[in-house]
Amino acid sequence: MTAKRIDGKAFAATLRASIADAVTQLNTSHNLTPGLAVILVGEDPASAVYVRNKRKACAEAGIASFETILPASTTQDALLREIARLNADDAVHGILVQLPLPAHIDAQAVINAIDPAKDVDGFHVINAGRLAVGQPGLVPCTPLGCLLLLRDTLGSLAGKHAVILGRSNIVGKPMAQLLLRESCTVTICHSRTEQLSQETRRGDILIAAIGKPEYVRGDWIKPGATVLDVGINRITRDDGSSALVGDVDYKAASARAHAITPVPGGIGPMTIACLLRNTLEAACAIHGIAFTL
Ligand code: NDP
């Protein structure tokens, strides 16, 4: 069996086109332009690339984007003041603080200073709590992107056994909550899980988010499973060339899975599309407008 390649790039392009249409309609019907503010602290080159990509994606969708670039020496108080300013700015409906932050700043305190209604990353404790208890709220972009791809690939997820590798607050835990909400049976694994391959072989759905290049081997996959590879790892090959790979050995896993996302071109494009989606949703919610997409 050769697995179907789940084309996250194509799915994300379609999603972005519908977001752009919805933004145009919002402009016409309510004279409202959704706005996303991104705060970047320090000069991390990877973060600067992410911020640039977000600006470009916003422009293509008709979403206004605002950027605050602060030096790595910025104090936590100065950053909190900037967040307070953006919380009060009516043109801003989404606020995103690019992570990681310099070590002297308490990232969770900063995230919790964002107005939960503008927390388009879905990392605020209020939005995490809403997700945990099943109330509507803003959902973290990467797990949301995974869910949209799973629904598109499998239809109903009810009763499926989902195995998630990783328990971070930005991927693993919210992913587990979303899949519970879909009535999956969920197993969450982490670095202390024993007999990891026995756990992964039980998954009708396997989601890998551990940040370890090609760690999940082909024979760890349940035959016929759907595999989502969230990991993004840069490796140097024996010939000196460098490549981006996921947490799953794609070739070997493809021989057993029913469907699998590639890296790149799988979950990454969905994350940014869901950020635009969340910004549109936040703008609608703030103005009491029904959100449908
Ligand atoms: P974290 O480092 O925050 O979390 C990694 C998780 O993996 C932890 O829960 C850790 O366990 C677990 N883990 C580490 N090693 C093992 C192992 N050998 N076996 C089982 N579990 C293990 O990472 P993130 O959640 O932020 O990101 C995970 C990956 O996803 C990274 O490669 C990141 O680049 C990528 N990513 C991709 C995105 C995209 O858009 N495609 C978006 C966000 C992240 P423990 O808790 O015990 O330490």
PDB file of N, CA and C and ligand atoms in Angstrom, residues 142 166-168 170-171 190-191 196 209-212 215 230-233 267-268 271, ligand 1:
ATOM      1  N   THR A 142      -2.111  25.410  15.026  1.00  0.00           N
ATOM      2  CA  THR A 142      -1.586  24.155  14.478  1.00  0.00           C
ATOM      3  C   THR A 142      -2.551  22.988  14.728  1.00  0.00           C
ATOM      4  N   GLY A 166       3.653  14.018  21.992  1.00  0.00           N
ATOM      5  CA  GLY A 166       3.952  15.383  22.414  1.00  0.00           C
ATOM      6  C   GLY A 166       2.829  15.919  23.276  1.00  0.00           C
ATOM      7  N   ARG A 167       3.188  16.649  24.348  1.00  0.00           N
ATOM      8  CA  ARG A 167       2.172  17.188  25.278  1.00  0.00           C
ATOM      9  C   ARG A 167       2.392  18.673  25.526  1.00  0.00           C
ATOM     10  N   SER A 168       2.887  19.392  24.489  1.00  0.00           N
ATOM     11  CA  SER A 168       3.111  20.836  24.693  1.00  0.00           C
ATOM     12  C   SER A 168       1.773  21.570  24.739  1.00  0.00           C
ATOM     13  N   ILE A 170       1.103  24.145  23.068  1.00  0.00           N
ATOM     14  CA  ILE A 170       0.731  24.739  21.772  1.00  0.00           C
ATOM     15  C   ILE A 170       0.305  23.688  20.752  1.00  0.00           C
ATOM     16  N   VAL A 171       0.717  22.442  20.927  1.00  0.00           N
ATOM     17  CA  VAL A 171       0.299  21.408  19.964  1.00  0.00           C
ATOM     18  C   VAL A 171      -0.392  20.231  20.666  1.00  0.00           C
ATOM     19  N   HIS A 190       4.597  11.099  25.581  1.00  0.00           N
ATOM     20  CA  HIS A 190       5.616  12.129  25.822  1.00  0.00           C
ATOM     21  C   HIS A 190       6.948  11.448  26.052  1.00  0.00           C
ATOM     22  N   SER A 191       7.944  12.225  26.509  1.00  0.00           N
ATOM     23  CA  SER A 191       9.302  11.669  26.568  1.00  0.00           C
ATOM     24  C   SER A 191       9.450  10.568  27.622  1.00  0.00           C
ATOM     25  N   LEU A 196       6.961   3.180  23.413  1.00  0.00           N
ATOM     26  CA  LEU A 196       6.266   4.148  22.551  1.00  0.00           C
ATOM     27  C   LEU A 196       5.699   3.490  21.295  1.00  0.00           C
ATOM     28  N   ALA A 209       4.325  15.262  17.156  1.00  0.00           N
ATOM     29  CA  ALA A 209       4.747  16.647  17.424  1.00  0.00           C
ATOM     30  C   ALA A 209       5.788  16.622  18.535  1.00  0.00           C
ATOM     31  N   ILE A 210       6.970  16.080  18.200  1.00  0.00           N
ATOM     32  CA  ILE A 210       8.007  15.948  19.235  1.00  0.00           C
ATOM     33  C   ILE A 210       9.293  16.706  18.889  1.00  0.00           C
ATOM     34  N   GLY A 211       9.472  17.084  17.629  1.00  0.00           N
ATOM     35  CA  GLY A 211      10.687  17.808  17.254  1.00  0.00           C
ATOM     36  C   GLY A 211      11.915  16.923  17.203  1.00  0.00           C
ATOM     37  N   LYS A 212      11.738  15.662  16.732  1.00  0.00           N
ATOM     38  CA  LYS A 212      12.879  14.734  16.599  1.00  0.00           C
ATOM     39  C   LYS A 212      12.856  14.176  15.165  1.00  0.00           C
ATOM     40  N   TYR A 215      11.908  10.324  13.704  1.00  0.00           N
ATOM     41  CA  TYR A 215      11.985   9.461  14.885  1.00  0.00           C
ATOM     42  C   TYR A 215      10.985   8.293  14.789  1.00  0.00           C
ATOM     43  N   VAL A 230       3.620  16.870  12.437  1.00  0.00           N
ATOM     44  CA  VAL A 230       3.705  18.296  12.779  1.00  0.00           C
ATOM     45  C   VAL A 230       5.163  18.767  12.833  1.00  0.00           C
ATOM     46  N   GLY A 231       6.077  17.865  13.106  1.00  0.00           N
ATOM     47  CA  GLY A 231       7.481  18.233  13.339  1.00  0.00           C
ATOM     48  C   GLY A 231       8.107  18.957  12.158  1.00  0.00           C
ATOM     49  N   ILE A 232       8.958  19.922  12.487  1.00  0.00           N
ATOM     50  CA  ILE A 232       9.753  20.607  11.453  1.00  0.00           C
ATOM     51  C   ILE A 232      11.193  20.587  11.954  1.00  0.00           C
ATOM     52  N   ASN A 233      12.038  19.815  11.289  1.00  0.00           N
ATOM     53  CA  ASN A 233      13.420  19.668  11.748  1.00  0.00           C
ATOM     54  C   ASN A 233      14.359  19.882  10.566  1.00  0.00           C
ATOM     55  N   ILE A 267       1.421  20.274   7.476  1.00  0.00           N
ATOM     56  CA  ILE A 267       0.781  21.040   8.553  1.00  0.00           C
ATOM     57  C   ILE A 267       1.213  22.517   8.556  1.00  0.00           C
ATOM     58  N   GLY A 268       2.467  22.793   8.173  1.00  0.00           N
ATOM     59  CA  GLY A 268       2.980  24.177   8.219  1.00  0.00           C
ATOM     60  C   GLY A 268       2.047  25.174   7.533  1.00  0.00           C
ATOM     61  N   THR A 271      -1.124  25.952   9.493  1.00  0.00           N
ATOM     62  CA  THR A 271      -0.989  26.775  10.701  1.00  0.00           C
ATOM     63  C   THR A 271      -1.222  28.242  10.367  1.00  0.00           C
TER      64      THR A 271
HETATM   65  P1  NDP B   1       7.967  21.045  22.552  1.00  0.00           P
HETATM   66  O1  NDP B   1       9.445  20.908  22.593  1.00  0.00           O
HETATM   67  O2  NDP B   1       7.297  22.117  23.331  1.00  0.00           O
HETATM   68  O3  NDP B   1       7.306  19.652  22.984  1.00  0.00           O
HETATM   69  C1  NDP B   1       7.791  18.441  22.500  1.00  0.00           C
HETATM   70  C2  NDP B   1       7.006  17.321  23.107  1.00  0.00           C
HETATM   71  O4  NDP B   1       7.513  16.102  22.577  1.00  0.00           O
HETATM   72  C3  NDP B   1       7.126  17.243  24.628  1.00  0.00           C
HETATM   73  O5  NDP B   1       5.867  16.966  25.187  1.00  0.00           O
HETATM   74  C4  NDP B   1       8.095  16.088  24.835  1.00  0.00           C
HETATM   75  O6  NDP B   1       7.853  15.340  26.019  1.00  0.00           O
HETATM   76  C5  NDP B   1       7.791  15.208  23.650  1.00  0.00           C
HETATM   77  N1  NDP B   1       8.938  14.373  23.272  1.00  0.00           N
HETATM   78  C6  NDP B   1      10.213  14.770  23.080  1.00  0.00           C
HETATM   79  N2  NDP B   1      10.981  13.707  22.773  1.00  0.00           N
HETATM   80  C7  NDP B   1      10.176  12.615  22.782  1.00  0.00           C
HETATM   81  C8  NDP B   1      10.370  11.240  22.554  1.00  0.00           C
HETATM   82  N3  NDP B   1      11.578  10.753  22.246  1.00  0.00           N
HETATM   83  N4  NDP B   1       9.314  10.413  22.647  1.00  0.00           N
HETATM   84  C9  NDP B   1       8.088  10.890  22.958  1.00  0.00           C
HETATM   85  N5  NDP B   1       7.832  12.195  23.174  1.00  0.00           N
HETATM   86  C10 NDP B   1       8.865  13.049  23.102  1.00  0.00           C
HETATM   87  O7  NDP B   1       7.600  21.151  20.991  1.00  0.00           O
HETATM   88  P2  NDP B   1       6.322  21.763  20.244  1.00  0.00           P
HETATM   89  O8  NDP B   1       5.095  21.069  20.657  1.00  0.00           O
HETATM   90  O9  NDP B   1       6.386  23.223  20.296  1.00  0.00           O
HETATM   91  O10 NDP B   1       6.695  21.345  18.733  1.00  0.00           O
HETATM   92  C11 NDP B   1       6.878  20.014  18.359  1.00  0.00           C
HETATM   93  C12 NDP B   1       7.373  19.972  16.923  1.00  0.00           C
HETATM   94  O11 NDP B   1       6.383  20.554  16.086  1.00  0.00           O
HETATM   95  C13 NDP B   1       8.652  20.763  16.640  1.00  0.00           C
HETATM   96  O12 NDP B   1       9.381  20.110  15.621  1.00  0.00           O
HETATM   97  C14 NDP B   1       8.143  22.094  16.119  1.00  0.00           C
HETATM   98  O13 NDP B   1       9.082  22.730  15.261  1.00  0.00           O
HETATM   99  C15 NDP B   1       6.950  21.628  15.340  1.00  0.00           C
HETATM  100  N6  NDP B   1       5.906  22.642  15.181  1.00  0.00           N
HETATM  101  C16 NDP B   1       5.410  22.787  13.925  1.00  0.00           C
HETATM  102  C17 NDP B   1       4.403  23.675  13.681  1.00  0.00           C
HETATM  103  C18 NDP B   1       3.861  23.760  12.308  1.00  0.00           C
HETATM  104  O14 NDP B   1       3.223  24.741  11.961  1.00  0.00           O
HETATM  105  N7  NDP B   1       4.028  22.717  11.480  1.00  0.00           N
HETATM  106  C19 NDP B   1       3.878  24.549  14.736  1.00  0.00           C
HETATM  107  C20 NDP B   1       4.400  24.251  16.055  1.00  0.00           C
HETATM  108  C21 NDP B   1       5.403  23.343  16.242  1.00  0.00           C
HETATM  109  P3  NDP B   1       8.029  15.973  27.506  1.00  0.00           P
HETATM  110  O15 NDP B   1       6.817  16.822  27.728  1.00  0.00           O
HETATM  111  O16 NDP B   1       8.065  14.784  28.385  1.00  0.00           O
HETATM  112  O17 NDP B   1       9.299  16.761  27.477  1.00  0.00           O
END
